[in-house]
Coordinates of C-alpha atoms in Angstrom, one line a residue:
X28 CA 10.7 -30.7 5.9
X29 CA 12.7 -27.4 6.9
X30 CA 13.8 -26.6 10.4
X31 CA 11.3 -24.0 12.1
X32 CA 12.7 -21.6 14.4
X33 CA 10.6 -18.9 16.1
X34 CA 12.4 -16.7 17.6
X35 CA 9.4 -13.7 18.9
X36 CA 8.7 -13.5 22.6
X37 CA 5.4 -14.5 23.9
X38 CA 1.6 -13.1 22.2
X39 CA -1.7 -13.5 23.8
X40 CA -3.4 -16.7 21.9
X41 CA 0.3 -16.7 19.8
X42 CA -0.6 -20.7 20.2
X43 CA -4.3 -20.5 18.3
X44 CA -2.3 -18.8 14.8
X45 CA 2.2 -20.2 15.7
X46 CA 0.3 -23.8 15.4
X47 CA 2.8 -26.5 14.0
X48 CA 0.2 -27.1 11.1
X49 CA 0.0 -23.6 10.2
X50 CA 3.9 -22.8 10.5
X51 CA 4.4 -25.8 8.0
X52 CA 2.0 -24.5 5.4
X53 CA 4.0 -21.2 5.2
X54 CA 7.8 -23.0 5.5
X55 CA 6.2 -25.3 2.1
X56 CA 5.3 -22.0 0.3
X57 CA 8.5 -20.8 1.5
X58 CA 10.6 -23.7 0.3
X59 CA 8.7 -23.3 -2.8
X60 CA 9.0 -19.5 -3.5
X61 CA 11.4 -17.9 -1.5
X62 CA 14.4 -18.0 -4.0
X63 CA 12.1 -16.6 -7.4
X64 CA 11.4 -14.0 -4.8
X65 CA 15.0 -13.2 -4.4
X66 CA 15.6 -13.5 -7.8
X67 CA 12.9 -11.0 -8.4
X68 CA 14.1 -8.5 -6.1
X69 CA 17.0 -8.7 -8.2
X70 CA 16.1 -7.8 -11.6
X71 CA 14.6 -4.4 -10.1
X72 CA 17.4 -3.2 -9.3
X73 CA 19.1 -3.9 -12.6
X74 CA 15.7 -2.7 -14.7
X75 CA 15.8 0.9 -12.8
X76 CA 19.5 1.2 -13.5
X77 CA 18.5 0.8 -17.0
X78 CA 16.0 3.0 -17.0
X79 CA 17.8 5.5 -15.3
X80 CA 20.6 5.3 -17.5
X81 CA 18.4 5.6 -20.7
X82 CA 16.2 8.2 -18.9
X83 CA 12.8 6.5 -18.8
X84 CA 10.5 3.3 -19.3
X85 CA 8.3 2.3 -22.0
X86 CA 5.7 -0.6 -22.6
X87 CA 6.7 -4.2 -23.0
X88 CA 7.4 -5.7 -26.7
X89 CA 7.3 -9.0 -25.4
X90 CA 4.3 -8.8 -24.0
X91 CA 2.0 -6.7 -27.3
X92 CA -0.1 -9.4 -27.4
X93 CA -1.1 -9.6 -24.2
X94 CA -1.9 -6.0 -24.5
X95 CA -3.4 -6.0 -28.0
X96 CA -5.9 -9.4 -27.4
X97 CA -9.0 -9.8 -25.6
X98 CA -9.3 -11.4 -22.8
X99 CA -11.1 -10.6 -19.3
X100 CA -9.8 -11.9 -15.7
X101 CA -13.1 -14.1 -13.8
X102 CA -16.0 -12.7 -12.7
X103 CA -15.9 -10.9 -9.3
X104 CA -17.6 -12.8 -6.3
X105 CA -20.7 -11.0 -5.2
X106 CA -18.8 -10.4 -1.8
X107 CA -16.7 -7.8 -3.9
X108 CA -19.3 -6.8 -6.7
X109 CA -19.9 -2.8 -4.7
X110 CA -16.6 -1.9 -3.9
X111 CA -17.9 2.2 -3.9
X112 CA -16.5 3.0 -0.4
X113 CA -13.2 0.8 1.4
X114 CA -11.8 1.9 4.3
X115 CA -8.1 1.3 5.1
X116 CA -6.1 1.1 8.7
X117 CA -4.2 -1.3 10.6
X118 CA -5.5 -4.3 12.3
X119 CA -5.4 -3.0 15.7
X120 CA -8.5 -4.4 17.6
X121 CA -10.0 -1.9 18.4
X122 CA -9.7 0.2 15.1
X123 CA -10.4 -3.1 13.3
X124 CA -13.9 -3.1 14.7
X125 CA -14.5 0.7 14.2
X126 CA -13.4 0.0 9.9
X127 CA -16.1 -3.1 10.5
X128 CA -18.6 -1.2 11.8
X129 CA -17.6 1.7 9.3
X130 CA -20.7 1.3 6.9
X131 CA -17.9 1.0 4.2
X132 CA -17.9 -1.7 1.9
X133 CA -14.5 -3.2 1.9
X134 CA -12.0 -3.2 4.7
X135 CA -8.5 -3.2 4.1
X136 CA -6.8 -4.8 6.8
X137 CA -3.3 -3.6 6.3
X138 CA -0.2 -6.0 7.6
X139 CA 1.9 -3.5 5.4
X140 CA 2.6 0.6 5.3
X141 CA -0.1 1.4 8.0
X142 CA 1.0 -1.7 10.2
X143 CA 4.8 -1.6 12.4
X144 CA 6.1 -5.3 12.0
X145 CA 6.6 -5.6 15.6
X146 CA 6.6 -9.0 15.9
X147 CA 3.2 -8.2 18.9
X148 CA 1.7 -6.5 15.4
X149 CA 2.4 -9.5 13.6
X150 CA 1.2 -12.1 15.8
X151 CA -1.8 -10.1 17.2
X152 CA -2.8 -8.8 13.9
X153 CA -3.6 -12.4 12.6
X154 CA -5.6 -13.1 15.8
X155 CA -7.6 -10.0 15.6
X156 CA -8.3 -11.0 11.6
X157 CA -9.4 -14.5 13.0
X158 CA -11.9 -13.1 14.8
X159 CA -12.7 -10.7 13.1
X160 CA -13.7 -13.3 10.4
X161 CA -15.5 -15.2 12.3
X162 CA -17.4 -11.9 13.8
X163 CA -16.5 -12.6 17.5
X164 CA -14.2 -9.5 18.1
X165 CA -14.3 -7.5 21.0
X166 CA -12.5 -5.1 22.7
X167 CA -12.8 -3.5 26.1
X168 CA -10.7 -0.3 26.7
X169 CA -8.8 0.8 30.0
X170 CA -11.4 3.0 30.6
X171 CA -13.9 0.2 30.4
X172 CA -15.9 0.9 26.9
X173 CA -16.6 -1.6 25.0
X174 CA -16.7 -1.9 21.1
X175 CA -18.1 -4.8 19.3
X176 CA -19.4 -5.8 15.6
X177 CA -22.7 -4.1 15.6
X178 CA -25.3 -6.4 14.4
X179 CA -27.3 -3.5 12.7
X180 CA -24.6 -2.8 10.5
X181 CA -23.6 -4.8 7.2
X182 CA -20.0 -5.6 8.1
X183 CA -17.3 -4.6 6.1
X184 CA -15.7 -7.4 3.4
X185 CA -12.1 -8.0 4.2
X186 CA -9.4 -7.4 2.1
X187 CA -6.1 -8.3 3.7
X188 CA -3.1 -6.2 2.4
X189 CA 0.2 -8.2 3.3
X190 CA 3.6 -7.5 3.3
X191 CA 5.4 -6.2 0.0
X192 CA 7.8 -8.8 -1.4
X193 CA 11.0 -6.9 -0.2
X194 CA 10.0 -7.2 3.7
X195 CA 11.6 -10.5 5.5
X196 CA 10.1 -11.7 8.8
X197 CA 13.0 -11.9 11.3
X198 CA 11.1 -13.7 13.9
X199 CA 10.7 -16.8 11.7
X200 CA 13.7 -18.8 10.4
X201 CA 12.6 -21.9 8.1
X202 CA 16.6 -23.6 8.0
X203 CA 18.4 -20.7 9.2
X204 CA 16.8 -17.9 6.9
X205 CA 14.5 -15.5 7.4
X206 CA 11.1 -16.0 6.2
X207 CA 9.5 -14.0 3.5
X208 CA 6.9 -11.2 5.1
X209 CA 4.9 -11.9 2.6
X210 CA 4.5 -15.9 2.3
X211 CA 4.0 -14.9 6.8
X212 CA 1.6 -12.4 6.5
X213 CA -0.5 -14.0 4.0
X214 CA 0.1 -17.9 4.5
X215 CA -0.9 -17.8 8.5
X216 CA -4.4 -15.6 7.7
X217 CA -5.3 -18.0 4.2
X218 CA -4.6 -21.4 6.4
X219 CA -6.6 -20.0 9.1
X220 CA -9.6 -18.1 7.3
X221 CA -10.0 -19.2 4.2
X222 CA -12.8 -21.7 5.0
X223 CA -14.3 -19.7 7.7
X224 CA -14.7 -16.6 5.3
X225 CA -16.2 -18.6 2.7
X226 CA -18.4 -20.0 5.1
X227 CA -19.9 -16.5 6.1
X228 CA -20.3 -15.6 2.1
X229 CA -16.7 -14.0 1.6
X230 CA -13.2 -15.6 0.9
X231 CA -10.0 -15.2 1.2
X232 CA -9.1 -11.7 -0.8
X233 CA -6.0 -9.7 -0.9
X234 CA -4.4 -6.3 -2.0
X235 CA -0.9 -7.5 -3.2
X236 CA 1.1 -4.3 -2.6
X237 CA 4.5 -2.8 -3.9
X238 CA 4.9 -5.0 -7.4
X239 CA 7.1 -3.7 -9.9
X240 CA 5.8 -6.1 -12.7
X241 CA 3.6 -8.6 -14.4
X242 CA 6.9 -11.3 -13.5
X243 CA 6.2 -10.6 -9.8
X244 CA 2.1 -11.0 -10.5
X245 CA 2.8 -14.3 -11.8
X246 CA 4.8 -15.5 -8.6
X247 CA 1.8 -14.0 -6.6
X248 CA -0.7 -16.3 -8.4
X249 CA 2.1 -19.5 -8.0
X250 CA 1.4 -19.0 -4.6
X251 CA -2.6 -18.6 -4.5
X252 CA -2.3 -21.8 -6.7
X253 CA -0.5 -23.6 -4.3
X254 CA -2.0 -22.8 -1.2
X255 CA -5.5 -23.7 -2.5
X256 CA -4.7 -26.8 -4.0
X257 CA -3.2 -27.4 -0.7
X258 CA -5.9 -27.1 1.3
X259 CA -8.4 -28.4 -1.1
X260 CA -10.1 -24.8 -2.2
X261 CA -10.6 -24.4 -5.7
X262 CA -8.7 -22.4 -7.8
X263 CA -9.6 -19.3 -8.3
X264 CA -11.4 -18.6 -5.1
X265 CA -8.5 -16.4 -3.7
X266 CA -8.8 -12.8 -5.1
X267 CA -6.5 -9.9 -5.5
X268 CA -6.6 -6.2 -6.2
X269 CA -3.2 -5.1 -7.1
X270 CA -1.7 -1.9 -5.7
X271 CA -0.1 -0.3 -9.3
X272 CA 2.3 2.1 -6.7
X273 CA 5.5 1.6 -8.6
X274 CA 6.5 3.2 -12.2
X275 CA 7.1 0.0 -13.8
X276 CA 4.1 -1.4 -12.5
X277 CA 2.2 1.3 -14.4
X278 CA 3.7 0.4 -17.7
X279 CA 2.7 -3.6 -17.3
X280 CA -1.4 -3.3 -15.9
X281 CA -2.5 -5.3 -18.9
X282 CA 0.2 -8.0 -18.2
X283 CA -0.4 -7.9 -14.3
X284 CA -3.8 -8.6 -14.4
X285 CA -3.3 -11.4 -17.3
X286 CA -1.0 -13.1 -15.2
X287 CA -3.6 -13.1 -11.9
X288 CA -6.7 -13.9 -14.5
X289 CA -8.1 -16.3 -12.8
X290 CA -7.3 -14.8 -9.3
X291 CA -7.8 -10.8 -9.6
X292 CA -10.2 -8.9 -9.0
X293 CA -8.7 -5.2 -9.9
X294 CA -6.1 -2.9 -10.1
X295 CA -5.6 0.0 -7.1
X296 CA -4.1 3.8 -7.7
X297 CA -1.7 3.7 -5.4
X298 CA -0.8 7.3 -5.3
X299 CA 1.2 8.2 -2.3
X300 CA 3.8 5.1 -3.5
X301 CA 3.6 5.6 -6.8
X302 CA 5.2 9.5 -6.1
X303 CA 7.5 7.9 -3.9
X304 CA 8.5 5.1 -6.9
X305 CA 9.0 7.7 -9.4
X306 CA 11.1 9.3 -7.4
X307 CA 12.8 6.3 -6.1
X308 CA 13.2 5.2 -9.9
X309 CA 14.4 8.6 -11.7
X310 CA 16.8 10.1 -8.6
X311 CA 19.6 10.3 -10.5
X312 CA 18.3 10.6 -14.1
X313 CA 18.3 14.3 -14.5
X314 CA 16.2 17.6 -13.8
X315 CA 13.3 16.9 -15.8
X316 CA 12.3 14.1 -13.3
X317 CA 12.6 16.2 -10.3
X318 CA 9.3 17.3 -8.6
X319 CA 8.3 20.1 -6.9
X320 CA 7.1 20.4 -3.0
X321 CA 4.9 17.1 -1.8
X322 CA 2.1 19.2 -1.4
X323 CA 2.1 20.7 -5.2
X324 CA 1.4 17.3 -6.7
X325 CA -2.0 16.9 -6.7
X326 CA -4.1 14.1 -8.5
X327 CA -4.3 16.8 -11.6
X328 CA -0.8 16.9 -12.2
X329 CA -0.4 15.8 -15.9
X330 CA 1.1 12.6 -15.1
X331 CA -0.9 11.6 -12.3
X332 CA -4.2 12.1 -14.7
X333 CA -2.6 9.7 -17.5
X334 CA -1.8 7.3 -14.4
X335 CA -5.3 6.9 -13.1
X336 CA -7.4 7.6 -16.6
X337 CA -5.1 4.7 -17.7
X338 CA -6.0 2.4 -15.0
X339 CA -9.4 2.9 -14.9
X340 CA -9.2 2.1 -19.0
X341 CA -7.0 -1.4 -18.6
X342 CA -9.4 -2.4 -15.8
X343 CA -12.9 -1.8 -17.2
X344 CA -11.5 -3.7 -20.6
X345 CA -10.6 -5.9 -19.0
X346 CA -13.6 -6.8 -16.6
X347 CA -11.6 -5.9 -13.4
X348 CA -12.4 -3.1 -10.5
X349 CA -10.7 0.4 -10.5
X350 CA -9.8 1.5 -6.9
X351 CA -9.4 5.0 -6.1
X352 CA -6.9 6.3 -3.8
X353 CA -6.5 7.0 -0.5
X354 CA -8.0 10.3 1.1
X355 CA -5.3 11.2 3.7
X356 CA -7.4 14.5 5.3
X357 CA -9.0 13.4 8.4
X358 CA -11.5 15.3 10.4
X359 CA -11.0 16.5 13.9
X360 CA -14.3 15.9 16.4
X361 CA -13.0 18.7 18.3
X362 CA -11.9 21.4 15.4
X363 CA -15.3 22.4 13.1
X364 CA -12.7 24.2 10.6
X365 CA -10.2 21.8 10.2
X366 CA -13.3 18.9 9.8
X367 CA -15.1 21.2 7.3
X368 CA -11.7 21.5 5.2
X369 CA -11.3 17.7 5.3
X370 CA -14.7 16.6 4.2
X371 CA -14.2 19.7 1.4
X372 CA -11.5 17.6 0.4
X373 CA -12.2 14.2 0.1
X374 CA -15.5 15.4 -1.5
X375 CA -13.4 17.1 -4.4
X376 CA -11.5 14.0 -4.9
X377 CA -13.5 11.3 -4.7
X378 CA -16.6 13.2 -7.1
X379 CA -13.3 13.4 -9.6
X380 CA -12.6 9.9 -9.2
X381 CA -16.2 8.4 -9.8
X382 CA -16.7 11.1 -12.7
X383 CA -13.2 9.3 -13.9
X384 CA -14.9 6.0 -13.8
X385 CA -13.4 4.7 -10.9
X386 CA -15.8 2.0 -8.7
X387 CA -14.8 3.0 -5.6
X388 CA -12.2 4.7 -3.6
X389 CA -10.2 4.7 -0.2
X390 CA -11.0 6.3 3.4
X391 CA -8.6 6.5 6.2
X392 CA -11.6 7.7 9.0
X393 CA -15.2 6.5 9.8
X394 CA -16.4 9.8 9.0
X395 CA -15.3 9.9 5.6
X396 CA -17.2 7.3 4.5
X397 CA -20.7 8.8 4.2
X398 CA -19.0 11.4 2.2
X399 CA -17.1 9.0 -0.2
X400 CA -20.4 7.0 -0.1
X401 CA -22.2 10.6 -1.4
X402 CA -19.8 10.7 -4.3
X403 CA -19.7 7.4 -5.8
X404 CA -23.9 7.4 -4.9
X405 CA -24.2 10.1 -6.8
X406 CA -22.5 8.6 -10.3
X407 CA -23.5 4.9 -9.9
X408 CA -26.7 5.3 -8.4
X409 CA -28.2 1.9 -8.2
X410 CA -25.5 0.0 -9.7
X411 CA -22.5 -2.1 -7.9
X412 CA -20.2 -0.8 -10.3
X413 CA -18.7 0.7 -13.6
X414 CA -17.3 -1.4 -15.5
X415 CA -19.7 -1.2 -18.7
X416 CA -17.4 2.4 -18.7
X417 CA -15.2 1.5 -21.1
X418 CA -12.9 5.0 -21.3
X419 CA -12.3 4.5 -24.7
X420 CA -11.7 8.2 -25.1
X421 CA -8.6 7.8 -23.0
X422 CA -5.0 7.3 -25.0
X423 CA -2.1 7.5 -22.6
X424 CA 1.9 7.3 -24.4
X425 CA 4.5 5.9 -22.5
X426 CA 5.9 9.6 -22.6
X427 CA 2.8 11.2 -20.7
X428 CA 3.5 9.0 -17.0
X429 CA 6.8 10.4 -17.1
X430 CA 6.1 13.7 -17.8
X431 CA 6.7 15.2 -14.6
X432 CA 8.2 18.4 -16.3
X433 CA 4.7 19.8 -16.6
X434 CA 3.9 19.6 -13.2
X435 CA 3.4 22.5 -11.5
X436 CA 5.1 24.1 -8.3
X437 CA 8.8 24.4 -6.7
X438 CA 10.9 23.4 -4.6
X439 CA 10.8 25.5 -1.3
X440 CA 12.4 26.4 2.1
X441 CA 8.7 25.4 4.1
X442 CA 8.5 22.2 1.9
X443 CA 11.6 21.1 2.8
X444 CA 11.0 21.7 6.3
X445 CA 8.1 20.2 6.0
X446 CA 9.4 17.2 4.1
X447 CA 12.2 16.8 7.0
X448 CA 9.1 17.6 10.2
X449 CA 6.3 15.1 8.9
X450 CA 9.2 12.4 7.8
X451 CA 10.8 12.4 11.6
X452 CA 7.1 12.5 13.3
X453 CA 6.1 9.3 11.1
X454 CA 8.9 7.3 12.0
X455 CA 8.8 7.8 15.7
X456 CA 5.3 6.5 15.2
X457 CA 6.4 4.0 12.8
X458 CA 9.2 2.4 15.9
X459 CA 6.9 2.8 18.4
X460 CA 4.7 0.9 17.0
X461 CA 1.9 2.5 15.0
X462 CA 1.8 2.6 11.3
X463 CA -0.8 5.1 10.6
X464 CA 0.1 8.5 12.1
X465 CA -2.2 11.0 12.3
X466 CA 0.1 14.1 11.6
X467 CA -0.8 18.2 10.8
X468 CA -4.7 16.9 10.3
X469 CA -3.4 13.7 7.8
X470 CA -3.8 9.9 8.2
X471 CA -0.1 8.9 7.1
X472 CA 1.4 6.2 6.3
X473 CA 5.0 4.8 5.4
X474 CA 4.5 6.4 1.8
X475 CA 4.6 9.8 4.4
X476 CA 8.2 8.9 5.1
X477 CA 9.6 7.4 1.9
X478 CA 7.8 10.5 -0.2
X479 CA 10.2 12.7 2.5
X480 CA 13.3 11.6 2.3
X481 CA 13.5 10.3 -1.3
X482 CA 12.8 13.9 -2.1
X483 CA 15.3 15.4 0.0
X484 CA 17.5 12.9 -1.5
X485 CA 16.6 13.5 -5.1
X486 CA 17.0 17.5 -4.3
X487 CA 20.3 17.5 -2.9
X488 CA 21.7 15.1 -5.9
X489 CA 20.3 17.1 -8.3
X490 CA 21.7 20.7 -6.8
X491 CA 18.0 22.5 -6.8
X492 CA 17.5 25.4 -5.5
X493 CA 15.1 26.9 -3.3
X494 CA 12.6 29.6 -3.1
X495 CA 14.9 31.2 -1.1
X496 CA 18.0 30.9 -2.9
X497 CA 19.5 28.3 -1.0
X498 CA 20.8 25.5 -2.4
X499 CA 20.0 22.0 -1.0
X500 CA 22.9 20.4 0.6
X501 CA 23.6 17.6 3.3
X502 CA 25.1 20.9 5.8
X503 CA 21.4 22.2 4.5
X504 CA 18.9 19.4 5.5
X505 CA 21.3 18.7 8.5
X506 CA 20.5 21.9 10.0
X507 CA 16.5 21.8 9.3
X508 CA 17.2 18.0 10.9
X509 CA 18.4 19.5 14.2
X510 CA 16.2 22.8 14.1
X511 CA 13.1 20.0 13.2
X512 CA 14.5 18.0 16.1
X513 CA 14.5 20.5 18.7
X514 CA 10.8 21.3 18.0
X515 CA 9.9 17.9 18.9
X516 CA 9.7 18.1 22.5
X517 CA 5.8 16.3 23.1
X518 CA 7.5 13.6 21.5
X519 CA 9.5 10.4 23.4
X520 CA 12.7 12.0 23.3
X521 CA 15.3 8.2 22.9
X522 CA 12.8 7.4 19.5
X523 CA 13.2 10.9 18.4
X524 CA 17.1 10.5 18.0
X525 CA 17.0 7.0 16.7
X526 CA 13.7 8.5 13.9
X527 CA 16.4 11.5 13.0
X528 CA 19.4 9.7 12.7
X529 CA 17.6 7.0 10.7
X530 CA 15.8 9.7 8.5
X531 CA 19.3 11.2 8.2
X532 CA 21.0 7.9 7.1
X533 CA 18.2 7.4 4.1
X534 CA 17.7 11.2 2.9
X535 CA 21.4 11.0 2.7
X536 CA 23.2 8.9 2.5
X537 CA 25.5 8.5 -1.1
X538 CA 24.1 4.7 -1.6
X539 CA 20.3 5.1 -1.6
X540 CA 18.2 2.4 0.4
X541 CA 15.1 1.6 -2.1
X542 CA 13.3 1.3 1.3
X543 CA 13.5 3.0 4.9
X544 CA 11.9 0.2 6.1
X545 CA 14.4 -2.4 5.7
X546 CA 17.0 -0.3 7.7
X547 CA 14.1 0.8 10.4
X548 CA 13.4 -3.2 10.9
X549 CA 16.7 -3.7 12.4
X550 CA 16.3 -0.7 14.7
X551 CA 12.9 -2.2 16.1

C-alpha cells in the first residue's frame, strides 16, 4: 500500500471526501496508472515534433479497420438520451445550484479550464458535487439570500469534467510523487457518488478533456474498468463524452470512441482548445499554419466546418452524441444592447449547430438556455436526439482540418492588444481563484489564455506583420504588456504583476510550455 501524504491546509467537511477509504481507492488507481500516463505524455511531445517537422497529420494506417468496420459504442442511459441544452461552469456552490436549477439538460461540472486548482477548489468542489448528487445543496449568501434546488424544476444530469491528464495534484503525494489531477478529481467524486447517482436514476458520467489520441482513450477506459470492478458496479455503467480539442484528437474520433465502446457516450467540439491545439501543434511549422486575429475565426472558417461536420458524421455512425460548443457571449441584466447582441449570437450558432446535426450544445449563463433550448426545439422537435442523421453527405480529407490558409482575416495591432488585455485579465482571475472570467461581455475560460499567448507566440516566431506595418517582436508585445498593464488599475495590483510576468514567460519565452497552467500551478 503506498504512503499517503496530504499536504493542503484545512477545508470545511475536507473529512466527509480526504476519508482513508477514499484516499486509498485513488493511491490503487494511481499505483495502477500513473506511469502509462507519463509514458503518454511522452509520446506527444515526440508525435507533434513529427508532425511539425513533416508539416501536418494524417489518419491512422494502423488503425483502417477500426475506421472502415461497423461497430457502435452501448446504448446511452435514458439519464443522457436529450442532451439538447448543457450548461457548463465551475462547481462553486452557489453557481452549481443556479446550472441545477438552469432548466438545461446536462450540467457540466467542470474540475478543469473553468475551475483554479486551489487546493479549497479542489476539496470543496467534491463536497459541493456530493451534495449536489444527492440534491441537498444549499447556499446562503453574505447578504442572507438563499438558493436551493428548486423542486419545480427537473434538475440538471451531471456530467463531471476532471482534470486533463497533464495536470498533477501537488497536495497529494502517494510515496513521495505527486498524484495525477486526474485519477484525484475523478477517483474521490466516482467512490463517493457513484452509487448515490444511480440511486436517483443517473450515474457516474464524465467529459474526459484534453486527449490527444485513441492510446490515451484506452488508458481512460483502464481506469473506468478498474474502478467499477472495484466497487462492485458493472462495467459499462460509467460514461464519457470526449472533449476532441486537440488536432490529433481530431484525426483518431473513430478510434477514441472504439476504444471507450462500452463506456462512451459521445464526442464534444471542443472549439476554443482545439484553436489553441492547432496552434500549440503547428507554431513552428511555417506560414500557412499561422492564423489570423482570435476574433476572425469563426465556426465557418473552412477548417473549423470540416472539424465539426466530421464529428457529428463519426458520432451518429457510430451511435454516440454530438456536442456542440461552447457559446462564450453572455448577457448583461443591466445592459439591453449588449444582452440583445449576445442572445443574437448564440441564436446564430446554436440554429447552425442543430441544422449540422448536432444533439445539443453548450451554454455558459442561465439565460442562454431558453435560447439554445429554442434552437435545438426547433430541429428535433419531439425527439431526444439525432442520431438516425447519418451525414453521409459529409467527406472530410485529412488535408481540409489543416487548411487554415483559407481562413479569412489578419493579423492586427487591436488583436494583438487584445490578445495580450483579455490573456492578463483571465489569469489574474485564474490565481485568484476563479476559472471562468467574465471578461469584455464573454464567459472565458483557460482556452482564453492559452488561445492568447500561443498566438503571440506563434506571430513573433513566424515574423508576421501587422495591419499597421509593425512587425511582431518580443520589444513589440513587451511594450503592449506594460501599456496593457498600466490600464489595469480596478484590478489587484500584486496578481496583476505575477499574471503579466507569467503571460510574458509563456507568449515568450524561446522553449514553448504546451500549457500555462503547469507554470501558473506553482505560482498559486
Amino acid at each position: 500500500m503506498a504512503e499517503i501524504e496530504v499536504l493542503g491546509g484545512p477545508v470545511e467537511r475536507d473529512a466527509e471526501i480526504l476519508t482513508p477509504g477514499a484516499l486509498a481507492f485513488v493511491a490503487r488507481l494511481h499505483a495502477a496508472f500513473a506511469d502509462r500516463r507519463a509514458e503518454l505524455l511522452a509520446a506527444r511531445a515526440e508525435r507533434r515534433e513529427r508532425a511539425a517537422r513533416d508539416g501536418g497529420l494524417d489518419f491512422l494506417p494502423e488503425t483502417r479497420e477500426i475506421r472502415a468496420s461497423e461497430w457502435r459504442v452501448a446504448q446511452a442511459p435514458p439519464a443522457l438520451t436529450d442532451r439538447r441544452v448543457e450548461i457548463t461552469g465551475p462547481t462553486e456552490r452557489k453557481m452549481a445550484i443556479n446550472a441545477l436549477n438552469s432548466g438545461a439538460r446536462v450540467w457540466l461540472a467542470d474540475l478543469e479550464d473553468a475551475n483554479t486548482p486551489h487546493w479549497h477548489n479542489v476539496v470543496s468542489g467534491q463536497v459541493n458535487l456530493y451534495d449536489a448528487v444527492r440534491g441537498e445543496i444549499a447556499f446562503t449568501s453574505p447578504q442572507g439570500k438563499r438558493y436551493a434546488v428548486d423542486q419545480r424544476v427537473r434538475p440538471a444530469v451531471i456530467v463531471v469534467r476532471p482534470r486533463g491528464w497533464h495536470l498533477d495534484e501537488k497536495h497529494i503525494l502517494f510515496d513521495g510523487k505527486r498524484a495525477v489531477g486526474a485519477l484525484v478529481d475523478f477517483g474521490l467524486h466516482f467512490f463517493h457518488n457513484a452509487r448515490a447517482a444511480l440511486a436517483r436514476g443517473a450515474g457516474p458520467y464524465y467529459y474526459l478533456p484534453k486527449m490527444e489520441g485513441h492510446r490515451e482513450a484506452r488508458l481512460w477506459d483502464d481506469v473506468f474498468t478498474q474502478a467499477q470492478r472495484e466497487l462492485g458496479i458493472p462495467r459499462g455503467t460509467v460514461r464519457a463524452t470526449v472533449l476532441i480539442e486537440t488536432i490529433p484528437a481530431a484525426f483518431e474520433m473513430d478510434e477514441i470512441l472504439y476504444e471507450l465502446r462500452d463506456h462512451a457516450s459521445g464526442l464534444n467540439a471542443g472549439r476554443w482548445d482545439y484553436l489553441f491545439s492547432l496552434i500549440k501543434y503547428f507554431r513552428d511549422a511555417g506560414s500557412r499554419f499561422v492564423l489570423p486575429d482570435r476574433n476572425s475565426v469563426t465556426m465557418t472558417a473552412p477548417f473549423m466546418r470540416a472539424y465539426t461536420e466530421l464529428l457529428v458524421k463519426t458520432c451518429h455512425r457510430r451511435g454516440a452524441f454530438a456536442m456542440g460548443g461552447m457559446a462564450a457571449f453572455i448577457p448583461n441584466r443591466r445592459d439591453p444592447e449588449v444582452t440583445a447582441r449576445a442572445l443574437a449570437k448564440v441564436r446564430e450558432d446554436k440554429g447552425r449547430e442543430a441544422n449540422d446535426g448536432f444533439d445539443g450544445s453548450w451554454v455558459a449563463h442561465p439565460d442562454l438556455v431558453p435560447v439554445c433550448r429554442e434552437m435545438f426545439d426547433a430541429v428535433l422537435g419531439h425527439r431526444p436526439n439525432q442520431l438516425d442523421r447519418l451525414r453521409e453527405d459529409v467527406s472530410v480529407a485529412a488535408a481540409d482540418l489543416l487548411d487554415v490558409a483559407s481562413t479569412l482575416g489578419r493579423a492586427t495591432a487591436e488583436g494583438l492588444r487584445a490578445a495580450v488585455d483579455v490573456g492578463v485579465r483571465y489569469l489574474v482571475s485564474w490565481l485568484s481563484g476563479n476559472g471562468a472570467a467574465a471578461i469584455h461581455n464573454l464567459m472565458e475560460d483557460a482556452a482564453t489564455a492559452e488561445i492568447s499567448r500561443s498566438q503571440i507566440w506563434q506571430w513573433a516566431h513566424n515574423g508576421v506583420v501587422l495591419d499597421t506595418g509593425d512587425k511582431v517582436t518580443a520589444d513589440l508585445v513587451r511594450t503592449v504588456l506594460a501599456d496593457v498593464r498600466a490600464s489595469l488599475t480596478d484590478l489587484p495590483q500584486d496578481t496583476v504583476d505575477i499574471a503579466v510576468d507569467l503571460f510574458a514567460d509563456v507568449a515568450l519565452a524561446d522553449d514553448y510550455p504546451d500549457f500555462l497552467t503547469i507554470p501558473a500551478y506553482e505560482r498559486i
